[in-house]
Amino acid sequence: MSDVGVGVTSSPDDWELNADHVLLVAEITSPSTRDRDLTVKVKGYAHSNVPVYLLVDPHDADGSTTVYSHPDGKGLYRDEHRAMFGEKLTLPEPLDLSLDTALFPKK
């Protein structure tokens, strides 16, 4: 289960989301979940072809955000871009938007 999920549904009343309709999942690390968020979940989401995995990590030095994209369906993401808190980060297609991390809280 992810902390945040973004997807498309055929109905605004449909709260269940088919894996094929997921556009992005996001995780915010905590001391108890950090290792899993950085390893198991990256591989699992890439294996499931989730187009974009956003990892917000306030426990990485002064905080960082990493966006993984272009999954290979075998457990790897082809692209990975990391920005420290305070920097902007671009979320690729299918979202194609800029994320300003300046207000992300540090640990």
GROMACS .gro file of N, CA and C in nm:
model
  321
    1MET      N    1   0.085  -0.118   0.000
    1MET     CA    2   0.000   0.000   0.000
    1MET      C    3   0.089   0.124   0.000
    2SER      N    4   0.059   0.216  -0.088
    2SER     CA    5   0.138   0.339  -0.097
    2SER      C    6   0.078   0.447  -0.008
    3ASP      N    7   0.159   0.550   0.022
    3ASP     CA    8   0.110   0.664   0.098
    3ASP      C    9   0.016   0.749   0.013
    4VAL      N   10   0.048   0.762  -0.116
    4VAL     CA   11  -0.034   0.840  -0.209
    4VAL      C   12  -0.040   0.765  -0.341
    5GLY      N   13  -0.156   0.766  -0.402
    5GLY     CA   14  -0.172   0.707  -0.535
    5GLY      C   15  -0.251   0.801  -0.623
    6VAL      N   16  -0.210   0.811  -0.748
    6VAL     CA   17  -0.279   0.895  -0.846
    6VAL      C   18  -0.311   0.808  -0.966
    7GLY      N   19  -0.435   0.814  -1.011
    7GLY     CA   20  -0.473   0.735  -1.127
    7GLY      C   21  -0.598   0.789  -1.192
    8VAL      N   22  -0.643   0.718  -1.291
    8VAL     CA   23  -0.765   0.755  -1.362
    8VAL      C   24  -0.867   0.643  -1.347
    9THR      N   25  -0.993   0.683  -1.333
    9THR     CA   26  -1.101   0.587  -1.325
    9THR      C   27  -1.208   0.624  -1.426
   10SER      N   28  -1.297   0.533  -1.449
   10SER     CA   29  -1.405   0.560  -1.544
   10SER      C   30  -1.521   0.631  -1.477
   11SER      N   31  -1.520   0.637  -1.345
   11SER     CA   32  -1.630   0.699  -1.272
   11SER      C   33  -1.577   0.773  -1.150
   12PRO      N   34  -1.628   0.894  -1.123
   12PRO     CA   35  -1.583   0.967  -1.003
   12PRO      C   36  -1.623   0.897  -0.874
   13ASP      N   37  -1.718   0.803  -0.881
   13ASP     CA   38  -1.761   0.729  -0.763
   13ASP      C   39  -1.681   0.601  -0.742
   14ASP      N   40  -1.592   0.570  -0.835
   14ASP     CA   41  -1.514   0.448  -0.829
   14ASP      C   42  -1.388   0.472  -0.747
   15TRP      N   43  -1.384   0.424  -0.626
   15TRP     CA   44  -1.268   0.447  -0.539
   15TRP      C   45  -1.162   0.338  -0.553
   16GLU      N   46  -1.196   0.229  -0.616
   16GLU     CA   47  -1.097   0.125  -0.642
   16GLU      C   48  -1.026   0.156  -0.773
   17LEU      N   49  -0.895   0.135  -0.774
   17LEU     CA   50  -0.815   0.170  -0.890
   17LEU      C   51  -0.744   0.047  -0.944
   18ASN      N   52  -0.773   0.013  -1.068
   18ASN     CA   53  -0.705  -0.097  -1.135
   18ASN      C   54  -0.558  -0.060  -1.155
   19ALA      N   55  -0.468  -0.155  -1.135
   19ALA     CA   56  -0.324  -0.128  -1.148
   19ALA      C   57  -0.287  -0.067  -1.283
   20ASP      N   58  -0.360  -0.103  -1.388
   20ASP     CA   59  -0.332  -0.048  -1.521
   20ASP      C   60  -0.363   0.101  -1.532
   21HIS      N   61  -0.438   0.155  -1.437
   21HIS     CA   62  -0.479   0.295  -1.442
   21HIS      C   63  -0.400   0.384  -1.346
   22VAL      N   64  -0.302   0.327  -1.277
   22VAL     CA   65  -0.220   0.404  -1.185
   22VAL      C   66  -0.121   0.488  -1.264
   23LEU      N   67  -0.114   0.618  -1.231
   23LEU     CA   68  -0.019   0.709  -1.296
   23LEU      C   69   0.104   0.732  -1.209
   24LEU      N   70   0.085   0.734  -1.077
   24LEU     CA   71   0.193   0.764  -0.985
   24LEU      C   72   0.162   0.704  -0.849
   25VAL      N   73   0.263   0.656  -0.782
   25VAL     CA   74   0.254   0.624  -0.640
   25VAL      C   75   0.364   0.703  -0.570
   26ALA      N   76   0.337   0.741  -0.447
   26ALA     CA   77   0.435   0.817  -0.369
   26ALA      C   78   0.446   0.757  -0.230
   27GLU      N   79   0.568   0.758  -0.180
   27GLU     CA   80   0.596   0.713  -0.045
   27GLU      C   81   0.672   0.824   0.027
   28ILE      N   82   0.639   0.842   0.154
   28ILE     CA   83   0.712   0.933   0.241
   28ILE      C   84   0.778   0.844   0.345
   29THR      N   85   0.910   0.845   0.347
   29THR     CA   86   0.980   0.753   0.436
   29THR      C   87   0.963   0.792   0.582
   30SER      N   88   0.971   0.692   0.666
   30SER     CA   89   0.980   0.709   0.810
   30SER      C   90   1.095   0.619   0.854
   31PRO      N   91   1.144   0.635   0.975
   31PRO     CA   92   1.254   0.547   1.018
   31PRO      C   93   1.219   0.398   1.005
   32SER      N   94   1.094   0.364   1.027
   32SER     CA   95   1.056   0.222   1.023
   32SER      C   96   1.029   0.170   0.881
   33THR      N   97   1.005   0.257   0.784
   33THR     CA   98   0.973   0.211   0.648
   33THR      C   99   1.080   0.245   0.544
   34ARG      N  100   1.181   0.322   0.583
   34ARG     CA  101   1.276   0.376   0.485
   34ARG      C  102   1.343   0.267   0.401
   35ASP      N  103   1.397   0.165   0.464
   35ASP     CA  104   1.466   0.060   0.387
   35ASP      C  105   1.373  -0.006   0.287
   36ARG      N  106   1.250  -0.035   0.328
   36ARG     CA  107   1.153  -0.099   0.240
   36ARG      C  108   1.114  -0.006   0.124
   37ASP      N  109   1.093   0.123   0.155
   37ASP     CA  110   1.057   0.220   0.052
   37ASP      C  111   1.167   0.235  -0.054
   38LEU      N  112   1.294   0.222  -0.011
   38LEU     CA  113   1.408   0.240  -0.101
   38LEU      C  114   1.445   0.114  -0.180
   39THR      N  115   1.393   0.000  -0.141
   39THR     CA  116   1.433  -0.124  -0.208
   39THR      C  117   1.313  -0.203  -0.259
   40VAL      N  118   1.241  -0.264  -0.168
   40VAL     CA  119   1.131  -0.354  -0.204
   40VAL      C  120   1.025  -0.281  -0.286
   41LYS      N  121   0.988  -0.161  -0.243
   41LYS     CA  122   0.881  -0.090  -0.315
   41LYS      C  123   0.926  -0.040  -0.451
   42VAL      N  124   1.051   0.003  -0.463
   42VAL     CA  125   1.101   0.045  -0.595
   42VAL      C  126   1.088  -0.071  -0.694
   43LYS      N  127   1.135  -0.187  -0.653
   43LYS     CA  128   1.130  -0.305  -0.740
   43LYS      C  129   0.986  -0.348  -0.768
   44GLY      N  130   0.902  -0.346  -0.665
   44GLY     CA  131   0.763  -0.388  -0.682
   44GLY      C  132   0.685  -0.298  -0.774
   45TYR      N  133   0.700  -0.167  -0.758
   45TYR     CA  134   0.628  -0.074  -0.845
   45TYR      C  135   0.680  -0.083  -0.989
   46ALA      N  136   0.812  -0.097  -1.006
   46ALA     CA  137   0.867  -0.112  -1.142
   46ALA      C  138   0.819  -0.241  -1.206
   47HIS      N  139   0.813  -0.347  -1.127
   47HIS     CA  140   0.764  -0.475  -1.178
   47HIS      C  141   0.617  -0.465  -1.220
   48SER      N  142   0.541  -0.383  -1.148
   48SER     CA  143   0.399  -0.364  -1.178
   48SER      C  144   0.374  -0.258  -1.285
   49ASN      N  145   0.481  -0.203  -1.342
   49ASN     CA  146   0.473  -0.101  -1.447
   49ASN      C  147   0.404   0.028  -1.402
   50VAL      N  148   0.422   0.066  -1.276
   50VAL     CA  149   0.374   0.196  -1.230
   50VAL      C  150   0.462   0.300  -1.298
   51PRO      N  151   0.403   0.392  -1.378
   51PRO     CA  152   0.484   0.483  -1.459
   51PRO      C  153   0.579   0.573  -1.379
   52VAL      N  154   0.532   0.622  -1.262
   52VAL     CA  155   0.614   0.715  -1.184
   52VAL      C  156   0.605   0.677  -1.036
   53TYR      N  157   0.720   0.664  -0.973
   53TYR     CA  158   0.728   0.640  -0.829
   53TYR      C  159   0.802   0.758  -0.768
   54LEU      N  160   0.735   0.829  -0.679
   54LEU     CA  161   0.792   0.946  -0.613
   54LEU      C  162   0.825   0.909  -0.470
   55LEU      N  163   0.951   0.926  -0.433
   55LEU     CA  164   0.997   0.892  -0.299
   55LEU      C  165   1.041   1.020  -0.227
   56VAL      N  166   0.968   1.056  -0.124
   56VAL     CA  167   1.001   1.173  -0.043
   56VAL      C  168   1.071   1.120   0.082
   57ASP      N  169   1.196   1.162   0.101
   57ASP     CA  170   1.279   1.106   0.207
   57ASP      C  171   1.334   1.215   0.299
   58PRO      N  172   1.258   1.252   0.403
   58PRO     CA  173   1.308   1.353   0.497
   58PRO      C  174   1.423   1.302   0.583
   59HIS      N  175   1.453   1.173   0.576
   59HIS     CA  176   1.558   1.113   0.659
   59HIS      C  177   1.691   1.100   0.585
   60ASP      N  178   1.700   1.154   0.464
   60ASP     CA  179   1.821   1.153   0.384
   60ASP      C  180   1.892   1.287   0.401
   61ALA      N  181   1.991   1.293   0.488
   61ALA     CA  182   2.065   1.418   0.514
   61ALA      C  183   1.966   1.531   0.545
   62ASP      N  184   1.960   1.632   0.457
   62ASP     CA  185   1.865   1.742   0.476
   62ASP      C  186   1.734   1.720   0.402
   63GLY      N  187   1.712   1.599   0.358
   63GLY     CA  188   1.588   1.565   0.289
   63GLY      C  189   1.607   1.563   0.139
   64SER      N  190   1.548   1.463   0.075
   64SER     CA  191   1.556   1.453  -0.071
   64SER      C  192   1.426   1.395  -0.125
   65THR      N  193   1.407   1.419  -0.253
   65THR     CA  194   1.294   1.363  -0.325
   65THR      C  195   1.351   1.299  -0.451
   66THR      N  196   1.309   1.175  -0.476
   66THR     CA  197   1.356   1.103  -0.594
   66THR      C  198   1.237   1.061  -0.677
   67VAL      N  199   1.246   1.082  -0.806
   67VAL     CA  200   1.141   1.036  -0.897
   67VAL      C  201   1.200   0.927  -0.985
   68TYR      N  202   1.134   0.812  -0.984
   68TYR     CA  203   1.169   0.699  -1.068
   68TYR      C  204   1.067   0.691  -1.180
   69SER      N  205   1.112   0.666  -1.301
   69SER     CA  206   1.018   0.658  -1.414
   69SER      C  207   1.069   0.560  -1.519
   70HIS      N  208   0.981   0.530  -1.612
   70HIS     CA  209   1.006   0.438  -1.722
   70HIS      C  210   1.042   0.298  -1.672
   71PRO      N  211   0.945   0.231  -1.609
   71PRO     CA  212   0.970   0.096  -1.559
   71PRO      C  213   0.989  -0.003  -1.673
   72ASP      N  214   1.069  -0.106  -1.644
   72ASP     CA  215   1.092  -0.208  -1.747
   72ASP      C  216   1.000  -0.329  -1.731
   73GLY      N  217   0.917  -0.330  -1.625
   73GLY     CA  218   0.827  -0.442  -1.603
   73GLY      C  219   0.895  -0.563  -1.541
   74LYS      N  220   1.025  -0.549  -1.513
   74LYS     CA  221   1.103  -0.659  -1.455
   74LYS      C  222   1.164  -0.620  -1.321
   75GLY      N  223   1.121  -0.507  -1.267
   75GLY     CA  224   1.170  -0.465  -1.135
   75GLY      C  225   1.270  -0.352  -1.135
   76LEU      N  226   1.292  -0.290  -1.251
   76LEU     CA  227   1.386  -0.177  -1.258
   76LEU      C  228   1.320  -0.057  -1.324
   77TYR      N  229   1.356   0.061  -1.277
   77TYR     CA  230   1.319   0.185  -1.344
   77TYR      C  231   1.439   0.231  -1.427
   78ARG      N  232   1.414   0.273  -1.549
   78ARG     CA  233   1.521   0.315  -1.638
   78ARG      C  234   1.575   0.453  -1.602
   79ASP      N  235   1.489   0.540  -1.545
   79ASP     CA  236   1.530   0.676  -1.510
   79ASP      C  237   1.508   0.703  -1.362
   80GLU      N  238   1.604   0.775  -1.304
   80GLU     CA  239   1.597   0.813  -1.163
   80GLU      C  240   1.657   0.953  -1.149
   81HIS      N  241   1.579   1.045  -1.092
   81HIS     CA  242   1.626   1.182  -1.072
   81HIS      C  243   1.602   1.221  -0.927
   82ARG      N  244   1.705   1.275  -0.863
   82ARG     CA  245   1.699   1.309  -0.722
   82ARG      C  246   1.722   1.458  -0.705
   83ALA      N  247   1.644   1.518  -0.613
   83ALA     CA  248   1.660   1.659  -0.580
   83ALA      C  249   1.656   1.673  -0.428
   84MET      N  250   1.742   1.758  -0.377
   84MET     CA  251   1.740   1.786  -0.235
   84MET      C  252   1.620   1.876  -0.205
   85PHE      N  253   1.569   1.868  -0.082
   85PHE     CA  254   1.459   1.956  -0.044
   85PHE      C  255   1.501   2.100  -0.072
   86GLY      N  256   1.412   2.176  -0.131
   86GLY     CA  257   1.440   2.314  -0.169
   86GLY      C  258   1.461   2.330  -0.318
   87GLU      N  259   1.486   2.218  -0.387
   87GLU     CA  260   1.506   2.221  -0.532
   87GLU      C  261   1.378   2.178  -0.603
   88LYS      N  262   1.368   2.214  -0.730
   88LYS     CA  263   1.254   2.170  -0.810
   88LYS      C  264   1.288   2.038  -0.876
   89LEU      N  265   1.183   1.959  -0.897
   89LEU     CA  266   1.197   1.828  -0.958
   89LEU      C  267   1.085   1.812  -1.060
   90THR      N  268   1.117   1.764  -1.178
   90THR     CA  269   1.015   1.745  -1.281
   90THR      C  270   0.961   1.603  -1.274
   91LEU      N  271   0.829   1.592  -1.270
   91LEU     CA  272   0.763   1.462  -1.280
   91LEU      C  273   0.734   1.440  -1.428
   92PRO      N  274   0.785   1.330  -1.484
   92PRO     CA  275   0.772   1.306  -1.627
   92PRO      C  276   0.631   1.263  -1.668
   93GLU      N  277   0.613   1.242  -1.797
   93GLU     CA  278   0.488   1.188  -1.850
   93GLU      C  279   0.454   1.061  -1.773
   94PRO      N  280   0.333   1.035  -1.744
   94PRO     CA  281   0.212   1.100  -1.794
   94PRO      C  282   0.169   1.222  -1.715
   95LEU      N  283   0.249   1.265  -1.614
   95LEU     CA  284   0.211   1.380  -1.532
   95LEU      C  285   0.265   1.510  -1.589
   96ASP      N  286   0.393   1.513  -1.623
   96ASP     CA  287   0.458   1.628  -1.685
   96ASP      C  288   0.432   1.757  -1.607
   97LEU      N  289   0.482   1.760  -1.484
   97LEU     CA  290   0.468   1.881  -1.404
   97LEU      C  291   0.591   1.901  -1.317
   98SER      N  292   0.609   2.025  -1.270
   98SER     CA  293   0.722   2.059  -1.187
   98SER      C  294   0.679   2.057  -1.040
   99LEU      N  295   0.761   1.996  -0.957
   99LEU     CA  296   0.732   1.984  -0.815
   99LEU      C  297   0.834   2.067  -0.738
  100ASP      N  298   0.787   2.167  -0.664
  100ASP     CA  299   0.874   2.251  -0.584
  100ASP      C  300   0.880   2.192  -0.443
  101THR      N  301   0.998   2.149  -0.402
  101THR     CA  302   1.013   2.082  -0.273
  101THR      C  303   1.054   2.177  -0.160
  102ALA      N  304   1.049   2.307  -0.185
  102ALA     CA  305   1.095   2.405  -0.088
  102ALA      C  306   1.020   2.397   0.046
  103LEU      N  307   0.894   2.359   0.043
  103LEU     CA  308   0.817   2.355   0.167
  103LEU      C  309   0.810   2.216   0.230
  104PHE      N  310   0.881   2.119   0.174
  104PHE     CA  311   0.881   1.986   0.233
  104PHE      C  312   0.949   1.991   0.369
  105PRO      N  313   0.886   1.936   0.470
  105PRO     CA  314   0.946   1.942   0.604
  105PRO      C  315   1.064   1.847   0.619
  106LYS      N  316   1.167   1.895   0.683
  106LYS     CA  317   1.283   1.812   0.711
  106LYS      C  318   1.259   1.738   0.842
  107LYS      N  319   1.330   1.630   0.861
  107LYS     CA  320   1.309   1.550   0.982
  107LYS      C  321   1.334   1.626   1.110
   0.00000   0.00000   0.00000
